[in-house]
Amino acid sequence: FPAENINTDQIIPARFLKRIDRTGWGDQLFIDLQPPEIFGLPDARERRILIAGPNFGSGSSREHAVWAIRDFGFQVLIAPAFADIFKENSLKNGLLTIELEPAAYDRVLKAWRQSPDEPMTVDLVRQRIEFADQEIPFTVNSFSRTCLLEGLDELGYILRHHGQIAAFEEARGR
């Protein structure tokens, strides 16, 4: 879905934002757009990678947009650029955002258009996209990478160090 400047209201319109739970949003994803690049595919909800356009996720900072993308089934977004707050919300909510340089993005998009049924793999450990006999490197900051690989959010990451935190507090007399 390589359209430019897709904002959070296009991802999940504000009229649906009447609850705060993280599930049940997938049916409203892009409801006003119905992009054929996504909804024209018979197995759309089985695909895990969305190739998005530049400045994806601009607009308000609502986490609901990330929840809708995740609930639809996507686990990875690839684009040449994401809105900063959207990217942070994505990573904090377990959605991998991969920013590629324009030339690498163009290679991925072109290869996908030529072979849309070819399997694409995102290897977060090696930080590589594998598709159509190509390997395209990407980088994710080490904290986000660790959290994504271990299925943790920020609080979960901190709580896994509970013993060390308790020992530190005990040593300080708290």
Tab-separated table of N, CA and C in Angstrom:
chain	number	residue	atom	x	y	z
A	1	PHE	N	0.859	-1.178	0.000
A	1	PHE	CA	0.000	0.000	0.000
A	1	PHE	C	0.897	1.230	0.000
A	2	PRO	N	1.519	1.546	-1.141
A	2	PRO	CA	2.562	2.572	-1.181
A	2	PRO	C	2.074	4.025	-1.246
A	3	ALA	N	0.818	4.271	-0.915
A	3	ALA	CA	0.323	5.651	-0.930
A	3	ALA	C	1.104	6.505	0.069
A	4	GLU	N	1.327	7.766	-0.286
A	4	GLU	CA	2.081	8.680	0.574
A	4	GLU	C	1.178	9.333	1.608
A	5	ASN	N	1.764	9.661	2.753
A	5	ASN	CA	1.127	10.474	3.791
A	5	ASN	C	-0.178	9.875	4.319
A	6	ILE	N	-0.205	8.569	4.506
A	6	ILE	CA	-1.388	7.946	5.107
A	6	ILE	C	-1.371	8.279	6.592
A	7	ASN	N	-2.426	8.954	7.042
A	7	ASN	CA	-2.451	9.402	8.442
A	7	ASN	C	-3.251	8.439	9.313
A	8	THR	N	-3.160	8.650	10.614
A	8	THR	CA	-3.797	7.731	11.552
A	8	THR	C	-5.313	7.733	11.431
A	9	ASP	N	-5.904	8.839	10.976
A	9	ASP	CA	-7.356	8.862	10.792
A	9	ASP	C	-7.764	8.036	9.574
A	10	GLN	N	-6.878	7.892	8.601
A	10	GLN	CA	-7.155	7.016	7.463
A	10	GLN	C	-6.932	5.551	7.846
A	11	ILE	N	-5.998	5.318	8.759
A	11	ILE	CA	-5.739	3.958	9.225
A	11	ILE	C	-6.928	3.466	10.051
A	12	ILE	N	-7.370	4.271	10.997
A	12	ILE	CA	-8.546	3.952	11.816
A	12	ILE	C	-9.281	5.263	12.095
A	13	PRO	N	-10.410	5.485	11.436
A	13	PRO	CA	-11.135	6.750	11.596
A	13	PRO	C	-11.551	7.017	13.050
A	14	ALA	N	-11.530	8.280	13.411
A	14	ALA	CA	-11.821	8.708	14.787
A	14	ALA	C	-13.197	8.267	15.258
A	15	ARG	N	-14.143	8.101	14.362
A	15	ARG	CA	-15.502	7.730	14.778
A	15	ARG	C	-15.557	6.358	15.461
A	16	PHE	N	-14.506	5.554	15.293
A	16	PHE	CA	-14.470	4.238	15.928
A	16	PHE	C	-13.770	4.247	17.290
A	17	LEU	N	-13.214	5.356	17.691
A	17	LEU	CA	-12.377	5.396	18.894
A	17	LEU	C	-13.209	5.600	20.154
A	18	LYS	N	-14.010	4.613	20.463
A	18	LYS	CA	-14.905	4.721	21.612
A	18	LYS	C	-14.568	3.724	22.711
A	19	ARG	N	-13.461	3.037	22.564
A	19	ARG	CA	-13.051	2.068	23.574
A	19	ARG	C	-11.528	2.045	23.672
A	20	ILE	N	-11.022	1.390	24.696
A	20	ILE	CA	-9.577	1.434	24.930
A	20	ILE	C	-8.908	0.063	24.907
A	21	ASP	N	-9.658	-1.002	24.645
A	21	ASP	CA	-9.013	-2.307	24.561
A	21	ASP	C	-8.274	-2.424	23.232
A	22	ARG	N	-7.288	-3.303	23.192
A	22	ARG	CA	-6.375	-3.381	22.042
A	22	ARG	C	-6.823	-4.340	20.950
A	23	THR	N	-7.918	-5.023	21.129
A	23	THR	CA	-8.364	-5.989	20.136
A	23	THR	C	-9.702	-5.577	19.528
A	24	GLY	N	-10.007	-6.187	18.394
A	24	GLY	CA	-11.273	-5.910	17.730
A	24	GLY	C	-11.244	-4.719	16.792
A	25	TRP	N	-10.055	-4.271	16.409
A	25	TRP	CA	-9.917	-3.086	15.553
A	25	TRP	C	-9.679	-3.421	14.086
A	26	GLY	N	-9.295	-4.643	13.794
A	26	GLY	CA	-8.892	-5.013	12.448
A	26	GLY	C	-9.956	-4.802	11.387
A	27	ASP	N	-11.217	-4.972	11.745
A	27	ASP	CA	-12.288	-4.806	10.757
A	27	ASP	C	-12.468	-3.359	10.316
A	28	GLN	N	-11.956	-2.405	11.088
A	28	GLN	CA	-12.070	-0.996	10.712
A	28	GLN	C	-10.803	-0.453	10.033
A	29	LEU	N	-9.783	-1.289	9.885
A	29	LEU	CA	-8.535	-0.855	9.260
A	29	LEU	C	-8.801	-0.345	7.848
A	30	PHE	N	-8.397	0.859	7.573
A	30	PHE	CA	-8.536	1.493	6.244
A	30	PHE	C	-9.974	1.437	5.720
A	31	ILE	N	-10.946	1.456	6.600
A	31	ILE	CA	-12.336	1.225	6.199
A	31	ILE	C	-12.845	2.232	5.165
A	32	ASP	N	-12.346	3.460	5.218
A	32	ASP	CA	-12.800	4.467	4.259
A	32	ASP	C	-11.992	4.455	2.966
A	33	LEU	N	-10.881	3.755	2.959
A	33	LEU	CA	-10.016	3.713	1.777
A	33	LEU	C	-10.182	2.434	0.971
A	34	GLN	N	-10.281	1.304	1.666
A	34	GLN	CA	-10.364	-0.011	1.042
A	34	GLN	C	-9.323	-0.177	-0.078
A	35	PRO	N	-8.037	0.008	0.243
A	35	PRO	CA	-7.010	-0.075	-0.808
A	35	PRO	C	-6.964	-1.455	-1.451
A	36	PRO	N	-7.050	-1.504	-2.793
A	36	PRO	CA	-7.033	-2.810	-3.462
A	36	PRO	C	-5.721	-3.560	-3.263
A	37	GLU	N	-4.626	-2.834	-2.985
A	37	GLU	CA	-3.345	-3.502	-2.739
A	37	GLU	C	-3.428	-4.422	-1.526
A	38	ILE	N	-4.380	-4.139	-0.633
A	38	ILE	CA	-4.560	-4.978	0.551
A	38	ILE	C	-5.821	-5.822	0.394
A	39	PHE	N	-6.943	-5.159	0.245
A	39	PHE	CA	-8.220	-5.852	0.287
A	39	PHE	C	-8.566	-6.570	-1.008
A	40	GLY	N	-7.789	-6.347	-2.060
A	40	GLY	CA	-7.988	-7.066	-3.308
A	40	GLY	C	-7.336	-8.436	-3.296
A	41	LEU	N	-6.551	-8.728	-2.278
A	41	LEU	CA	-5.876	-10.017	-2.173
A	41	LEU	C	-6.757	-10.991	-1.400
A	42	PRO	N	-6.982	-12.177	-1.925
A	42	PRO	CA	-7.871	-13.118	-1.234
A	42	PRO	C	-7.348	-13.558	0.131
A	43	ASP	N	-6.048	-13.495	0.318
A	43	ASP	CA	-5.452	-13.919	1.584
A	43	ASP	C	-4.918	-12.733	2.389
A	44	ALA	N	-5.541	-11.584	2.247
A	44	ALA	CA	-5.031	-10.349	2.867
A	44	ALA	C	-4.795	-10.502	4.362
A	45	ARG	N	-5.718	-11.118	5.060
A	45	ARG	CA	-5.589	-11.239	6.523
A	45	ARG	C	-4.566	-12.281	6.942
A	46	GLU	N	-4.054	-13.021	6.003
A	46	GLU	CA	-3.011	-13.995	6.313
A	46	GLU	C	-1.615	-13.419	6.081
A	47	ARG	N	-1.548	-12.306	5.420
A	47	ARG	CA	-0.251	-11.673	5.164
A	47	ARG	C	0.205	-10.957	6.428
A	48	ARG	N	1.484	-10.973	6.677
A	48	ARG	CA	2.026	-10.411	7.918
A	48	ARG	C	2.860	-9.153	7.688
A	49	ILE	N	3.170	-8.854	6.424
A	49	ILE	CA	4.038	-7.721	6.103
A	49	ILE	C	3.274	-6.744	5.228
A	50	LEU	N	3.280	-5.486	5.602
A	50	LEU	CA	2.653	-4.433	4.807
A	50	LEU	C	3.733	-3.492	4.307
A	51	ILE	N	3.810	-3.336	2.993
A	51	ILE	CA	4.719	-2.357	2.405
A	51	ILE	C	3.930	-1.064	2.281
A	52	ALA	N	4.310	-0.076	3.052
A	52	ALA	CA	3.595	1.199	3.122
A	52	ALA	C	4.378	2.276	2.384
A	53	GLY	N	3.748	3.426	2.209
A	53	GLY	CA	4.394	4.529	1.509
A	53	GLY	C	5.069	5.498	2.458
A	54	PRO	N	5.695	6.519	1.891
A	54	PRO	CA	6.407	7.519	2.700
A	54	PRO	C	5.483	8.243	3.675
A	55	ASN	N	6.016	8.539	4.853
A	55	ASN	CA	5.316	9.289	5.896
A	55	ASN	C	4.064	8.563	6.368
A	56	PHE	N	4.145	7.265	6.451
A	56	PHE	CA	3.026	6.466	6.918
A	56	PHE	C	2.811	6.717	8.408
A	57	GLY	N	1.554	6.904	8.804
A	57	GLY	CA	1.214	7.083	10.213
A	57	GLY	C	1.282	8.514	10.698
A	58	SER	N	1.227	9.471	9.791
A	58	SER	CA	1.257	10.881	10.212
A	58	SER	C	-0.064	11.233	10.888
A	59	GLY	N	-0.124	12.404	11.460
A	59	GLY	CA	-1.352	12.851	12.118
A	59	GLY	C	-1.291	12.657	13.610
A	60	SER	N	-2.429	12.387	14.207
A	60	SER	CA	-2.499	12.283	15.663
A	60	SER	C	-1.709	11.077	16.158
A	61	SER	N	-1.454	11.064	17.437
A	61	SER	CA	-0.589	10.039	18.011
A	61	SER	C	-1.364	8.825	18.521
A	62	ARG	N	-2.553	8.606	18.049
A	62	ARG	CA	-3.392	7.531	18.589
A	62	ARG	C	-2.783	6.140	18.398
A	63	GLU	N	-2.754	5.397	19.486
A	63	GLU	CA	-2.269	4.017	19.425
A	63	GLU	C	-3.265	3.104	18.715
A	64	HIS	N	-4.503	3.536	18.617
A	64	HIS	CA	-5.530	2.729	17.967
A	64	HIS	C	-5.129	2.341	16.539
A	65	ALA	N	-4.383	3.214	15.866
A	65	ALA	CA	-3.942	2.911	14.503
A	65	ALA	C	-3.042	1.679	14.510
A	66	VAL	N	-2.140	1.613	15.452
A	66	VAL	CA	-1.254	0.452	15.574
A	66	VAL	C	-2.071	-0.777	15.951
A	67	TRP	N	-3.004	-0.608	16.878
A	67	TRP	CA	-3.831	-1.743	17.298
A	67	TRP	C	-4.611	-2.312	16.122
A	68	ALA	N	-5.145	-1.443	15.245
A	68	ALA	CA	-5.919	-1.899	14.084
A	68	ALA	C	-5.033	-2.679	13.112
A	69	ILE	N	-3.834	-2.184	12.889
A	69	ILE	CA	-2.906	-2.862	11.980
A	69	ILE	C	-2.542	-4.236	12.537
A	70	ARG	N	-2.230	-4.277	13.820
A	70	ARG	CA	-1.883	-5.550	14.468
A	70	ARG	C	-3.070	-6.508	14.470
A	71	ASP	N	-4.250	-5.985	14.808
A	71	ASP	CA	-5.429	-6.833	14.907
A	71	ASP	C	-5.830	-7.398	13.541
A	72	PHE	N	-5.550	-6.668	12.476
A	72	PHE	CA	-5.822	-7.175	11.128
A	72	PHE	C	-4.911	-8.358	10.820
A	73	GLY	N	-3.719	-8.352	11.394
A	73	GLY	CA	-2.789	-9.464	11.202
A	73	GLY	C	-1.379	-9.076	10.819
A	74	PHE	N	-1.162	-7.801	10.515
A	74	PHE	CA	0.186	-7.388	10.129
A	74	PHE	C	1.107	-7.364	11.349
A	75	GLN	N	2.335	-7.812	11.146
A	75	GLN	CA	3.348	-7.804	12.193
A	75	GLN	C	4.529	-6.908	11.846
A	76	VAL	N	4.649	-6.564	10.546
A	76	VAL	CA	5.785	-5.777	10.067
A	76	VAL	C	5.283	-4.738	9.072
A	77	LEU	N	5.792	-3.519	9.200
A	77	LEU	CA	5.550	-2.461	8.225
A	77	LEU	C	6.888	-2.065	7.623
A	78	ILE	N	6.918	-1.924	6.307
A	78	ILE	CA	8.125	-1.488	5.606
A	78	ILE	C	7.772	-0.221	4.849
A	79	ALA	N	8.568	0.827	5.015
A	79	ALA	CA	8.328	2.100	4.326
A	79	ALA	C	9.639	2.878	4.255
A	80	PRO	N	9.677	3.894	3.388
A	80	PRO	CA	10.862	4.743	3.364
A	80	PRO	C	10.898	5.706	4.551
A	81	ALA	N	9.753	5.961	5.166
A	81	ALA	CA	9.706	6.840	6.346
A	81	ALA	C	8.372	6.676	7.052
A	82	PHE	N	8.424	6.767	8.374
A	82	PHE	CA	7.227	6.743	9.214
A	82	PHE	C	7.168	8.036	10.005
A	83	ALA	N	5.977	8.449	10.352
A	83	ALA	CA	5.845	9.553	11.291
A	83	ALA	C	6.472	9.100	12.610
A	84	ASP	N	7.217	9.986	13.260
A	84	ASP	CA	7.994	9.616	14.451
A	84	ASP	C	7.149	9.002	15.566
A	85	ILE	N	6.052	9.648	15.929
A	85	ILE	CA	5.235	9.145	17.037
A	85	ILE	C	4.612	7.804	16.662
A	86	PHE	N	4.160	7.678	15.421
A	86	PHE	CA	3.592	6.414	14.977
A	86	PHE	C	4.628	5.297	15.070
A	87	LYS	N	5.840	5.583	14.655
A	87	LYS	CA	6.901	4.567	14.707
A	87	LYS	C	7.146	4.127	16.146
A	88	GLU	N	7.235	5.079	17.049
A	88	GLU	CA	7.449	4.736	18.463
A	88	GLU	C	6.272	3.950	19.019
A	89	ASN	N	5.042	4.374	18.722
A	89	ASN	CA	3.863	3.634	19.177
A	89	ASN	C	3.877	2.210	18.630
A	90	SER	N	4.291	2.055	17.380
A	90	SER	CA	4.337	0.732	16.764
A	90	SER	C	5.302	-0.175	17.508
A	91	LEU	N	6.512	0.299	17.692
A	91	LEU	CA	7.521	-0.518	18.358
A	91	LEU	C	7.110	-0.849	19.789
A	92	LYS	N	6.494	0.092	20.481
A	92	LYS	CA	6.059	-0.140	21.864
A	92	LYS	C	4.893	-1.119	21.938
A	93	ASN	N	4.198	-1.307	20.838
A	93	ASN	CA	3.043	-2.208	20.805
A	93	ASN	C	3.311	-3.473	19.993
A	94	GLY	N	4.588	-3.792	19.778
A	94	GLY	CA	4.949	-5.053	19.152
A	94	GLY	C	4.819	-5.110	17.643
A	95	LEU	N	4.780	-3.955	16.984
A	95	LEU	CA	4.694	-3.900	15.523
A	95	LEU	C	6.024	-3.389	14.989
A	96	LEU	N	6.736	-4.225	14.262
A	96	LEU	CA	8.041	-3.856	13.734
A	96	LEU	C	7.888	-2.885	12.570
A	97	THR	N	8.531	-1.735	12.670
A	97	THR	CA	8.572	-0.768	11.575
A	97	THR	C	9.989	-0.755	11.018
A	98	ILE	N	10.090	-0.962	9.707
A	98	ILE	CA	11.388	-0.989	9.042
A	98	ILE	C	11.441	0.176	8.068
A	99	GLU	N	12.353	1.099	8.332
A	99	GLU	CA	12.575	2.217	7.411
A	99	GLU	C	13.732	1.860	6.490
A	100	LEU	N	13.461	1.926	5.196
A	100	LEU	CA	14.494	1.631	4.210
A	100	LEU	C	14.867	2.892	3.449
A	101	GLU	N	16.114	2.963	3.050
A	101	GLU	CA	16.535	4.032	2.153
A	101	GLU	C	15.697	3.932	0.879
A	102	PRO	N	15.442	5.060	0.203
A	102	PRO	CA	14.568	5.028	-0.983
A	102	PRO	C	14.949	3.979	-2.034
A	103	ALA	N	16.226	3.800	-2.307
A	103	ALA	CA	16.637	2.823	-3.329
A	103	ALA	C	16.280	1.396	-2.893
A	104	ALA	N	16.515	1.074	-1.632
A	104	ALA	CA	16.188	-0.264	-1.122
A	104	ALA	C	14.672	-0.466	-1.090
A	105	TYR	N	13.948	0.563	-0.682
A	105	TYR	CA	12.485	0.503	-0.673
A	105	TYR	C	11.963	0.255	-2.084
A	106	ASP	N	12.500	0.970	-3.053
A	106	ASP	CA	12.072	0.803	-4.447
A	106	ASP	C	12.337	-0.622	-4.939
A	107	ARG	N	13.468	-1.208	-4.526
A	107	ARG	CA	13.772	-2.585	-4.909
A	107	ARG	C	12.745	-3.558	-4.338
A	108	VAL	N	12.398	-3.366	-3.068
A	108	VAL	CA	11.404	-4.237	-2.434
A	108	VAL	C	10.050	-4.089	-3.115
A	109	LEU	N	9.629	-2.851	-3.321
A	109	LEU	CA	8.327	-2.601	-3.934
A	109	LEU	C	8.264	-3.161	-5.357
A	110	LYS	N	9.316	-2.934	-6.125
A	110	LYS	CA	9.357	-3.434	-7.506
A	110	LYS	C	9.326	-4.962	-7.525
A	111	ALA	N	10.118	-5.584	-6.663
A	111	ALA	CA	10.157	-7.051	-6.605
A	111	ALA	C	8.800	-7.602	-6.189
A	112	TRP	N	8.133	-6.950	-5.240
A	112	TRP	CA	6.815	-7.419	-4.820
A	112	TRP	C	5.800	-7.283	-5.951
A	113	ARG	N	5.838	-6.169	-6.661
A	113	ARG	CA	4.892	-5.974	-7.763
A	113	ARG	C	5.098	-7.022	-8.861
A	114	GLN	N	6.342	-7.440	-9.072
A	114	GLN	CA	6.631	-8.453	-10.091
A	114	GLN	C	6.229	-9.852	-9.628
A	115	SER	N	6.307	-10.096	-8.320
A	115	SER	CA	6.032	-11.436	-7.784
A	115	SER	C	5.263	-11.333	-6.464
A	116	PRO	N	3.999	-10.891	-6.507
A	116	PRO	CA	3.268	-10.665	-5.255
A	116	PRO	C	3.014	-11.924	-4.430
A	117	ASP	N	3.139	-13.093	-5.027
A	117	ASP	CA	2.922	-14.324	-4.274
A	117	ASP	C	4.215	-14.956	-3.772
A	118	GLU	N	5.336	-14.336	-4.112
A	118	GLU	CA	6.643	-14.815	-3.633
A	118	GLU	C	6.718	-14.580	-2.118
A	119	PRO	N	7.148	-15.583	-1.359
A	119	PRO	CA	7.270	-15.379	0.086
A	119	PRO	C	8.317	-14.314	0.434
A	120	MET	N	7.983	-13.486	1.395
A	120	MET	CA	8.913	-12.478	1.915
A	120	MET	C	9.154	-12.821	3.376
A	121	THR	N	10.407	-12.752	3.773
A	121	THR	CA	10.778	-13.053	5.146
A	121	THR	C	11.481	-11.855	5.753
A	122	VAL	N	11.108	-11.533	6.972
A	122	VAL	CA	11.810	-10.509	7.736
A	122	VAL	C	12.492	-11.232	8.888
A	123	ASP	N	13.806	-11.167	8.907
A	123	ASP	CA	14.611	-11.809	9.939
A	123	ASP	C	15.098	-10.729	10.888
A	124	LEU	N	14.447	-10.611	12.032
A	124	LEU	CA	14.801	-9.568	12.991
A	124	LEU	C	16.128	-9.859	13.680
A	125	VAL	N	16.452	-11.113	13.858
A	125	VAL	CA	17.731	-11.464	14.482
A	125	VAL	C	18.885	-10.967	13.612
A	126	ARG	N	18.837	-11.293	12.327
A	126	ARG	CA	19.893	-10.877	11.396
A	126	ARG	C	19.644	-9.491	10.809
A	127	GLN	N	18.463	-8.943	11.031
A	127	GLN	CA	18.049	-7.647	10.495
A	127	GLN	C	18.192	-7.632	8.973
A	128	ARG	N	17.436	-8.536	8.347
A	128	ARG	CA	17.448	-8.696	6.903
A	128	ARG	C	16.025	-8.961	6.409
A	129	ILE	N	15.715	-8.394	5.240
A	129	ILE	CA	14.510	-8.741	4.506
A	129	ILE	C	14.972	-9.650	3.377
A	130	GLU	N	14.340	-10.796	3.247
A	130	GLU	CA	14.683	-11.745	2.194
A	130	GLU	C	13.473	-11.882	1.291
A	131	PHE	N	13.697	-11.596	-0.005
A	131	PHE	CA	12.591	-11.613	-0.952
A	131	PHE	C	13.134	-11.680	-2.367
A	132	ALA	N	12.586	-12.576	-3.151
A	132	ALA	CA	12.926	-12.686	-4.578
A	132	ALA	C	14.438	-12.683	-4.802
A	133	ASP	N	15.139	-13.569	-4.119
A	133	ASP	CA	16.595	-13.713	-4.247
A	133	ASP	C	17.373	-12.467	-3.840
A	134	GLN	N	16.770	-11.630	-3.024
A	134	GLN	CA	17.459	-10.440	-2.528
A	134	GLN	C	17.531	-10.498	-1.010
A	135	GLU	N	18.572	-9.924	-0.464
A	135	GLU	CA	18.686	-9.703	0.975
A	135	GLU	C	18.902	-8.222	1.171
A	136	ILE	N	17.999	-7.610	1.897
A	136	ILE	CA	18.081	-6.171	2.114
A	136	ILE	C	18.241	-5.938	3.616
A	137	PRO	N	19.361	-5.346	4.029
A	137	PRO	CA	19.577	-5.113	5.457
A	137	PRO	C	18.729	-3.946	5.977
A	138	PHE	N	18.421	-4.006	7.252
A	138	PHE	CA	17.756	-2.902	7.933
A	138	PHE	C	18.271	-2.849	9.357
A	139	THR	N	18.009	-1.764	10.035
A	139	THR	CA	18.423	-1.648	11.427
A	139	THR	C	17.232	-1.248	12.291
A	140	VAL	N	17.239	-1.779	13.495
A	140	VAL	CA	16.257	-1.440	14.519
A	140	VAL	C	17.064	-1.193	15.777
A	141	ASN	N	16.702	-0.163	16.541
A	141	ASN	CA	17.486	0.113	17.748
A	141	ASN	C	17.478	-1.113	18.658
A	142	SER	N	18.552	-1.299	19.388
A	142	SER	CA	18.752	-2.541	20.136
A	142	SER	C	17.683	-2.767	21.206
A	143	PHE	N	17.204	-1.714	21.857
A	143	PHE	CA	16.169	-1.885	22.885
A	143	PHE	C	14.885	-2.412	22.247
A	144	SER	N	14.439	-1.780	21.160
A	144	SER	CA	13.212	-2.225	20.487
A	144	SER	C	13.383	-3.638	19.948
A	145	ARG	N	14.533	-3.913	19.406
A	145	ARG	CA	14.815	-5.255	18.863
A	145	ARG	C	14.691	-6.300	19.962
A	146	THR	N	15.308	-6.044	21.111
A	146	THR	CA	15.227	-6.975	22.243
A	146	THR	C	13.781	-7.175	22.678
A	147	CYS	N	13.044	-6.089	22.828
A	147	CYS	CA	11.645	-6.193	23.257
A	147	CYS	C	10.818	-6.984	22.248
A	148	LEU	N	10.997	-6.716	20.961
A	148	LEU	CA	10.244	-7.438	19.942
A	148	LEU	C	10.598	-8.928	19.934
A	149	LEU	N	11.879	-9.237	20.020
A	149	LEU	CA	12.304	-10.638	19.998
A	149	LEU	C	11.828	-11.405	21.225
A	150	GLU	N	11.747	-10.712	22.361
A	150	GLU	CA	11.350	-11.388	23.594
A	150	GLU	C	9.867	-11.210	23.921
A	151	GLY	N	9.141	-10.507	23.057
A	151	GLY	CA	7.710	-10.313	23.281
A	151	GLY	C	7.393	-9.455	24.492
A	152	LEU	N	8.226	-8.446	24.734
A	152	LEU	CA	8.077	-7.592	25.902
A	152	LEU	C	7.678	-6.173	25.501
A	153	ASP	N	6.956	-5.511	26.381
A	153	ASP	CA	6.809	-4.065	26.252
A	153	ASP	C	7.802	-3.442	27.225
A	154	GLU	N	7.803	-2.121	27.330
A	154	GLU	CA	8.799	-1.461	28.187
A	154	GLU	C	8.681	-1.896	29.646
A	155	LEU	N	7.459	-1.999	30.146
A	155	LEU	CA	7.261	-2.418	31.532
A	155	LEU	C	7.731	-3.856	31.731
A	156	GLY	N	7.423	-4.728	30.780
A	156	GLY	CA	7.880	-6.113	30.870
A	156	GLY	C	9.395	-6.211	30.897
A	157	TYR	N	10.041	-5.356	30.115
A	157	TYR	CA	11.503	-5.325	30.096
A	157	TYR	C	12.049	-4.938	31.477
A	158	ILE	N	11.456	-3.923	32.057
A	158	ILE	CA	11.892	-3.463	33.384
A	158	ILE	C	11.615	-4.537	34.434
A	159	LEU	N	10.432	-5.144	34.380
A	159	LEU	CA	10.062	-6.134	35.391
A	159	LEU	C	10.916	-7.394	35.342
A	160	ARG	N	11.515	-7.687	34.215
A	160	ARG	CA	12.383	-8.870	34.177
A	160	ARG	C	13.644	-8.647	35.013
A	161	HIS	N	13.891	-7.407	35.386
A	161	HIS	CA	15.025	-7.069	36.251
A	161	HIS	C	14.568	-6.797	37.686
A	162	HIS	N	13.411	-7.331	38.041
A	162	HIS	CA	12.827	-7.069	39.364
A	162	HIS	C	13.786	-7.411	40.501
A	163	GLY	N	14.452	-8.536	40.399
A	163	GLY	CA	15.376	-8.942	41.464
A	163	GLY	C	16.500	-7.939	41.653
A	164	GLN	N	17.062	-7.459	40.567
A	164	GLN	CA	18.139	-6.479	40.655
A	164	GLN	C	17.620	-5.141	41.211
A	165	ILE	N	16.430	-4.772	40.801
A	165	ILE	CA	15.842	-3.518	41.298
A	165	ILE	C	15.586	-3.626	42.789
A	166	ALA	N	15.033	-4.749	43.223
A	166	ALA	CA	14.754	-4.945	44.649
A	166	ALA	C	16.049	-4.933	45.467
A	167	ALA	N	17.097	-5.578	44.942
A	167	ALA	CA	18.384	-5.595	45.646
A	167	ALA	C	18.967	-4.189	45.745
A	168	PHE	N	18.857	-3.424	44.684
A	168	PHE	CA	19.340	-2.042	44.692
A	168	PHE	C	18.582	-1.216	45.725
A	169	GLU	N	17.253	-1.343	45.744
A	169	GLU	CA	16.453	-0.588	46.702
A	169	GLU	C	16.771	-1.011	48.142
A	170	GLU	N	16.984	-2.305	48.349
A	170	GLU	CA	17.319	-2.796	49.680
A	170	GLU	C	18.665	-2.232	50.146
A	171	ALA	N	19.627	-2.171	49.222
A	171	ALA	CA	20.952	-1.650	49.552
A	171	ALA	C	20.899	-0.170	49.887
A	172	ARG	N	19.943	0.533	49.319
A	172	ARG	CA	19.807	1.967	49.570
A	172	ARG	C	18.949	2.240	50.806
A	173	GLY	N	18.408	1.188	51.433
A	173	GLY	CA	17.642	1.360	52.657
A	173	GLY	C	16.188	1.728	52.434
A	174	ARG	N	15.599	1.373	51.318
A	174	ARG	CA	14.181	1.684	51.067
A	174	ARG	C	13.299	0.624	51.567
